[in-house]
Amino acid sequence: MMPTVRVLGVTSLQSRLAWAVPLVFATVVSFHYVLCIKLDYGLDVMLCVLAGVLQQVMWCTWALMNRHPCKRQLVAFVVLINAALSLEILDFPGFLDAHALWCLCTVPVVVC
């Protein structure tokens, strides 16, 4: 919701509700489907990745369209977090499995 508000310049309460209500409804329907109808892990992962990619694209769009002093840091953060996220999505086993590497990679990105 927050990237939508920033990128599109939504300022009034009515406009925010016009964006929030469908998003909340879609989330509730998705949760209901997964919890009550069919637990489809692949579909759930696909929806989460799609939502995450859309949000990251919107943050980068906002950062590149505005003269914010932290523009480069925001774009770098989004790129690095998405690179680390690919480790979580492309899970592989081993001593240092993908999840362990993902945890290892996200700490320096968030701290810096």
XYZ file of N, CA, C and O in Angstrom:
448
model
N 0.819 -1.191 0.000
C 0.000 0.000 0.000
C 0.864 1.256 0.000
O 0.584 2.183 -0.723
N 1.907 1.270 0.825
C 2.728 2.477 0.940
C 3.371 2.887 -0.386
O 3.361 4.072 -0.713
N 3.931 1.950 -1.183
C 4.484 2.406 -2.460
C 3.406 2.985 -3.368
O 3.665 3.931 -4.105
N 2.202 2.442 -3.316
C 1.112 2.961 -4.141
C 0.805 4.394 -3.758
O 0.637 5.263 -4.621
N 0.759 4.662 -2.463
C 0.477 6.009 -1.978
C 1.554 6.970 -2.431
O 1.283 8.074 -2.909
N 2.807 6.570 -2.339
C 3.908 7.467 -2.710
C 4.032 7.654 -4.218
O 4.181 8.769 -4.697
N 4.013 6.557 -4.979
C 4.241 6.648 -6.426
C 3.113 7.404 -7.112
O 3.360 8.251 -7.968
N 1.884 7.125 -6.741
C 0.753 7.757 -7.403
C 0.349 9.076 -6.762
O -0.544 9.752 -7.254
N 0.984 9.432 -5.662
C 0.676 10.695 -5.009
C -0.711 10.720 -4.392
O -1.370 11.755 -4.388
N -1.161 9.598 -3.889
C -2.492 9.506 -3.289
C -2.448 10.185 -1.927
O -1.698 9.777 -1.046
N -3.249 11.240 -1.776
C -3.195 11.990 -0.528
C -4.505 11.983 0.240
O -4.495 12.028 1.465
N -5.630 11.927 -0.441
C -6.902 11.998 0.273
C -7.264 10.645 0.876
O -6.840 9.591 0.391
N -8.060 10.685 1.919
C -8.486 9.461 2.598
C -9.322 8.596 1.672
O -9.173 7.369 1.663
N -10.167 9.206 0.852
C -10.991 8.435 -0.079
C -10.128 7.688 -1.094
O -10.401 6.534 -1.413
N -9.101 8.330 -1.588
C -8.209 7.679 -2.552
C -7.441 6.538 -1.902
O -7.262 5.477 -2.502
N -7.003 6.748 -0.676
C -6.288 5.676 0.026
C -7.202 4.486 0.273
O -6.780 3.345 0.118
N -8.438 4.752 0.650
C -9.392 3.658 0.852
C -9.714 2.952 -0.459
O -9.895 1.733 -0.487
N -9.755 3.711 -1.555
C -10.019 3.109 -2.862
C -8.914 2.131 -3.246
O -9.163 1.153 -3.959
N -7.693 2.360 -2.790
C -6.589 1.427 -3.026
C -6.534 0.345 -1.959
O -6.237 -0.805 -2.261
N -6.806 0.705 -0.715
C -6.640 -0.242 0.389
C -7.704 -1.326 0.401
O -7.393 -2.496 0.637
N -8.938 -0.970 0.160
C -10.030 -1.943 0.257
C -9.842 -3.117 -0.718
O -9.916 -4.278 -0.300
N -9.562 -2.895 -2.002
C -9.342 -4.045 -2.889
C -8.115 -4.871 -2.505
O -8.119 -6.103 -2.627
N -7.049 -4.206 -2.045
C -5.852 -4.952 -1.648
C -6.111 -5.814 -0.419
O -5.689 -6.975 -0.360
N -6.797 -5.269 0.560
C -7.136 -6.048 1.753
C -8.080 -7.185 1.387
O -7.926 -8.322 1.861
N -9.052 -6.913 0.525
C -9.983 -7.954 0.090
C -9.241 -9.086 -0.612
O -9.497 -10.267 -0.343
N -8.336 -8.752 -1.520
C -7.564 -9.780 -2.233
C -6.722 -10.595 -1.261
O -6.597 -11.816 -1.410
N -6.165 -9.944 -0.252
C -5.367 -10.658 0.744
C -6.235 -11.610 1.557
O -5.857 -12.761 1.782
N -7.395 -11.152 1.980
C -8.302 -12.003 2.758
C -8.775 -13.190 1.920
O -8.814 -14.329 2.409
N -9.122 -12.953 0.657
C -9.546 -14.049 -0.222
C -8.419 -15.059 -0.402
O -8.642 -16.279 -0.364
N -7.198 -14.570 -0.568
C -6.048 -15.459 -0.718
C -5.835 -16.303 0.545
O -5.622 -17.517 0.465
N -5.894 -15.665 1.708
C -5.743 -16.399 2.971
C -6.849 -17.442 3.127
O -6.597 -18.572 3.539
N -8.072 -17.064 2.808
C -9.189 -17.990 2.925
C -8.986 -19.197 2.024
O -9.215 -20.336 2.422
N -8.547 -18.956 0.797
C -8.323 -20.049 -0.141
C -7.259 -21.007 0.384
O -7.445 -22.223 0.369
N -6.156 -20.454 0.854
C -5.050 -21.289 1.331
C -5.432 -22.034 2.615
O -5.106 -23.208 2.782
N -6.130 -21.362 3.526
C -6.444 -21.975 4.817
C -7.671 -22.883 4.788
O -7.713 -23.869 5.520
N -8.659 -22.576 3.966
C -9.933 -23.295 4.037
C -10.238 -24.176 2.817
O -11.004 -25.122 2.935
N -9.677 -23.859 1.666
C -10.053 -24.601 0.461
C -8.939 -25.560 0.045
O -9.124 -26.770 0.040
N -7.793 -25.033 -0.287
C -6.696 -25.888 -0.737
C -5.368 -25.227 -0.395
O -5.129 -24.082 -0.764
N -4.536 -25.960 0.280
C -3.208 -25.459 0.623
C -2.286 -25.720 -0.570
O -1.722 -26.791 -0.718
N -2.183 -24.742 -1.441
C -1.351 -24.844 -2.637
C -0.102 -24.000 -2.412
O -0.117 -22.777 -2.614
N 0.966 -24.641 -1.994
C 2.192 -23.931 -1.640
C 2.758 -23.174 -2.837
O 3.217 -22.035 -2.710
N 2.732 -23.789 -4.007
C 3.268 -23.147 -5.207
C 2.528 -21.864 -5.555
O 3.142 -20.851 -5.899
N 1.199 -21.907 -5.458
C 0.400 -20.713 -5.728
C 0.681 -19.622 -4.705
O 0.815 -18.449 -5.052
N 0.797 -20.017 -3.443
C 1.077 -19.053 -2.379
C 2.435 -18.382 -2.586
O 2.553 -17.161 -2.474
N 3.439 -19.160 -2.926
C 4.771 -18.597 -3.181
C 4.722 -17.659 -4.383
O 5.288 -16.566 -4.349
N 4.013 -18.058 -5.435
C 3.916 -17.225 -6.626
C 3.243 -15.887 -6.307
O 3.714 -14.828 -6.745
N 2.159 -15.911 -5.537
C 1.472 -14.671 -5.168
C 2.361 -13.778 -4.301
O 2.381 -12.557 -4.477
N 3.079 -14.378 -3.364
C 3.974 -13.582 -2.509
C 5.105 -12.959 -3.311
O 5.453 -11.787 -3.103
N 5.690 -13.718 -4.220
C 6.766 -13.182 -5.059
C 6.233 -12.076 -5.961
O 6.867 -11.023 -6.110
N 5.059 -12.273 -6.543
C 4.460 -11.251 -7.395
C 4.207 -9.965 -6.616
O 4.544 -8.870 -7.086
N 3.643 -10.084 -5.418
C 3.391 -8.903 -4.595
C 4.697 -8.202 -4.232
O 4.786 -6.965 -4.265
N 5.717 -8.974 -3.894
C 7.014 -8.395 -3.546
C 7.674 -7.690 -4.719
O 8.209 -6.584 -4.578
N 7.621 -8.296 -5.889
C 8.228 -7.689 -7.085
C 7.498 -6.397 -7.441
O 8.141 -5.381 -7.743
N 6.165 -6.418 -7.395
C 5.415 -5.195 -7.691
C 5.763 -4.081 -6.707
O 5.933 -2.922 -7.098
N 5.884 -4.427 -5.442
C 6.222 -3.411 -4.444
C 7.626 -2.852 -4.681
O 7.838 -1.643 -4.607
N 8.582 -3.708 -4.990
C 9.949 -3.247 -5.218
C 10.045 -2.383 -6.476
O 10.770 -1.390 -6.497
N 9.307 -2.757 -7.515
C 9.285 -1.938 -8.739
C 8.701 -0.562 -8.439
O 9.203 0.470 -8.907
N 7.653 -0.538 -7.620
C 7.042 0.749 -7.284
C 7.988 1.609 -6.448
O 8.072 2.824 -6.655
N 8.713 1.008 -5.483
C 9.672 1.791 -4.694
C 10.778 2.351 -5.580
O 11.187 3.508 -5.444
N 11.296 1.531 -6.502
C 12.343 2.025 -7.408
C 11.807 3.126 -8.312
O 12.500 4.115 -8.568
N 10.575 2.970 -8.799
C 9.960 4.005 -9.628
C 9.852 5.307 -8.855
O 10.200 6.380 -9.365
N 9.379 5.219 -7.626
C 9.246 6.418 -6.798
C 10.609 7.062 -6.567
O 10.758 8.281 -6.670
N 11.607 6.250 -6.260
C 12.936 6.792 -5.978
C 13.537 7.469 -7.214
O 14.172 8.518 -7.102
N 13.321 6.889 -8.375
C 13.895 7.460 -9.587
C 13.127 8.677 -10.092
O 13.690 9.520 -10.787
N 11.853 8.792 -9.734
C 11.041 9.921 -10.193
C 11.194 11.157 -9.312
O 10.847 12.257 -9.724
N 11.698 11.003 -8.112
C 11.786 12.113 -7.169
C 13.232 12.491 -6.898
O 14.141 11.717 -7.129
N 13.404 13.679 -6.364
C 14.746 14.159 -6.008
C 15.002 13.930 -4.527
O 15.317 14.849 -3.790
N 14.844 12.709 -4.117
C 15.069 12.374 -2.715
C 16.569 12.246 -2.477
O 17.298 11.704 -3.308
N 17.087 12.744 -1.339
C 18.537 12.688 -1.102
C 19.077 11.261 -0.959
O 20.254 11.034 -1.174
N 18.225 10.308 -0.629
C 18.676 8.917 -0.450
C 18.272 8.042 -1.629
O 18.093 6.838 -1.476
N 18.143 8.630 -2.801
C 17.688 7.897 -3.983
C 18.577 6.693 -4.288
O 18.097 5.580 -4.466
N 19.876 6.918 -4.322
C 20.795 5.823 -4.656
C 20.764 4.720 -3.611
O 20.809 3.538 -3.937
N 20.685 5.111 -2.337
C 20.649 4.108 -1.274
C 19.384 3.256 -1.366
O 19.436 2.043 -1.140
N 18.252 3.874 -1.674
C 17.009 3.123 -1.772
C 17.053 2.136 -2.933
O 16.691 0.964 -2.774
N 17.512 2.584 -4.089
C 17.604 1.690 -5.243
C 18.611 0.570 -4.962
O 18.345 -0.598 -5.265
N 19.745 0.894 -4.342
C 20.730 -0.134 -4.004
C 20.148 -1.138 -3.014
O 20.352 -2.353 -3.146
N 19.400 -0.657 -2.024
C 18.771 -1.534 -1.050
C 17.802 -2.497 -1.733
O 17.817 -3.698 -1.474
N 16.974 -1.977 -2.622
C 15.998 -2.818 -3.314
C 16.706 -3.874 -4.159
O 16.337 -5.054 -4.139
N 17.741 -3.480 -4.884
C 18.468 -4.424 -5.727
C 19.155 -5.493 -4.877
O 19.078 -6.699 -5.182
N 19.813 -5.088 -3.793
C 20.514 -6.062 -2.949
C 19.553 -6.997 -2.228
O 19.822 -8.207 -2.119
N 18.447 -6.479 -1.738
C 17.465 -7.342 -1.072
C 16.872 -8.336 -2.063
O 16.666 -9.508 -1.738
N 16.600 -7.898 -3.290
C 16.065 -8.821 -4.298
C 17.097 -9.869 -4.693
O 16.742 -11.020 -4.958
N 18.359 -9.493 -4.749
C 19.401 -10.480 -5.028
C 19.469 -11.513 -3.906
O 19.590 -12.715 -4.158
N 19.364 -11.044 -2.668
C 19.359 -11.979 -1.538
C 18.099 -12.831 -1.549
O 18.132 -14.022 -1.219
N 16.981 -12.248 -1.950
C 15.719 -12.986 -2.000
C 15.786 -14.131 -2.999
O 15.154 -15.170 -2.793
N 16.545 -13.965 -4.049
C 16.660 -15.051 -5.022
C 17.259 -16.304 -4.381
O 16.945 -17.422 -4.785
N 18.092 -16.131 -3.347
C 18.603 -17.295 -2.623
C 17.477 -18.027 -1.895
O 17.468 -19.250 -1.826
N 16.547 -17.280 -1.349
C 15.433 -17.892 -0.623
C 14.472 -18.591 -1.583
O 13.966 -19.664 -1.292
N 14.248 -17.992 -2.744
C 13.313 -18.572 -3.709
C 13.920 -19.790 -4.385
O 13.259 -20.809 -4.562
N 15.178 -19.705 -4.763
C 15.859 -20.813 -5.426
C 16.542 -21.691 -4.378
O 17.762 -21.808 -4.342
N 15.754 -22.297 -3.544
C 16.252 -23.063 -2.405
C 17.092 -24.251 -2.873
O 16.732 -24.958 -3.802
N 18.238 -24.440 -2.235
C 19.087 -25.586 -2.517
C 19.656 -26.102 -1.204
O 19.876 -25.337 -0.271
N 19.890 -27.421 -1.107
C 20.393 -28.008 0.138
C 21.918 -27.882 0.225
O 22.585 -27.469 -0.709
N 22.437 -28.283 1.349
C 23.876 -28.285 1.564
C 24.213 -27.792 2.950
O 23.334 -27.461 3.752
N 25.519 -27.766 3.252
C 25.946 -27.286 4.565
C 25.506 -25.844 4.752
O 24.938 -25.470 5.760
N 25.801 -24.997 3.774
C 25.273 -23.635 3.744
C 24.149 -23.606 2.717
O 24.365 -23.290 1.557
N 22.967 -23.995 3.149
C 21.847 -24.036 2.216
C 21.398 -22.622 1.865
O 21.905 -21.635 2.390
N 20.436 -22.533 0.960
C 20.000 -21.229 0.460
C 19.425 -20.357 1.566
O 19.662 -19.150 1.592
N 18.687 -20.943 2.489
C 18.094 -20.145 3.566
C 19.178 -19.558 4.473
O 19.107 -18.397 4.868
N 20.197 -20.362 4.778
C 21.297 -19.866 5.615
C 22.038 -18.736 4.911
O 22.386 -17.724 5.532
N 22.285 -18.883 3.614
C 22.958 -17.818 2.861
C 22.091 -16.569 2.769
O 22.595 -15.454 2.823
N 20.769 -16.760 2.642
C 19.853 -15.627 2.603
C 19.930 -14.844 3.904
O 20.028 -13.615 3.896
N 19.899 -15.553 5.026
C 20.010 -14.880 6.335
C 21.341 -14.151 6.448
O 21.405 -13.021 6.951
N 22.400 -14.778 5.987
C 23.732 -14.186 6.039
C 23.816 -12.922 5.166
O 24.434 -11.934 5.551
N 23.171 -12.926 4.013
C 23.240 -11.799 3.076
C 22.358 -10.628 3.502
O 22.684 -9.479 3.189
N 21.249 -10.885 4.167
C 20.338 -9.791 4.473
C 20.807 -8.947 5.652
O 20.475 -7.758 5.729
N 21.605 -9.499 6.546
C 22.063 -8.729 7.707
C 22.902 -7.524 7.295
O 22.602 -6.402 7.703
N 23.945 -7.688 6.470
C 24.739 -6.505 6.092
C 23.938 -5.477 5.283
O 24.166 -4.280 5.403
N 22.992 -5.935 4.480
C 22.201 -5.017 3.659
C 21.350 -4.125 4.565
O 21.262 -2.918 4.361
N 20.737 -4.704 5.568
C 19.859 -3.942 6.452
C 20.656 -3.061 7.396
O 20.281 -1.924 7.671
N 21.799 -3.536 7.885
C 22.608 -2.767 8.826
C 23.249 -1.567 8.135
O 23.312 -0.479 8.710
N 23.711 -1.739 6.907
C 24.354 -0.630 6.197
C 23.314 0.266 5.643
O 23.235 1.351 5.585
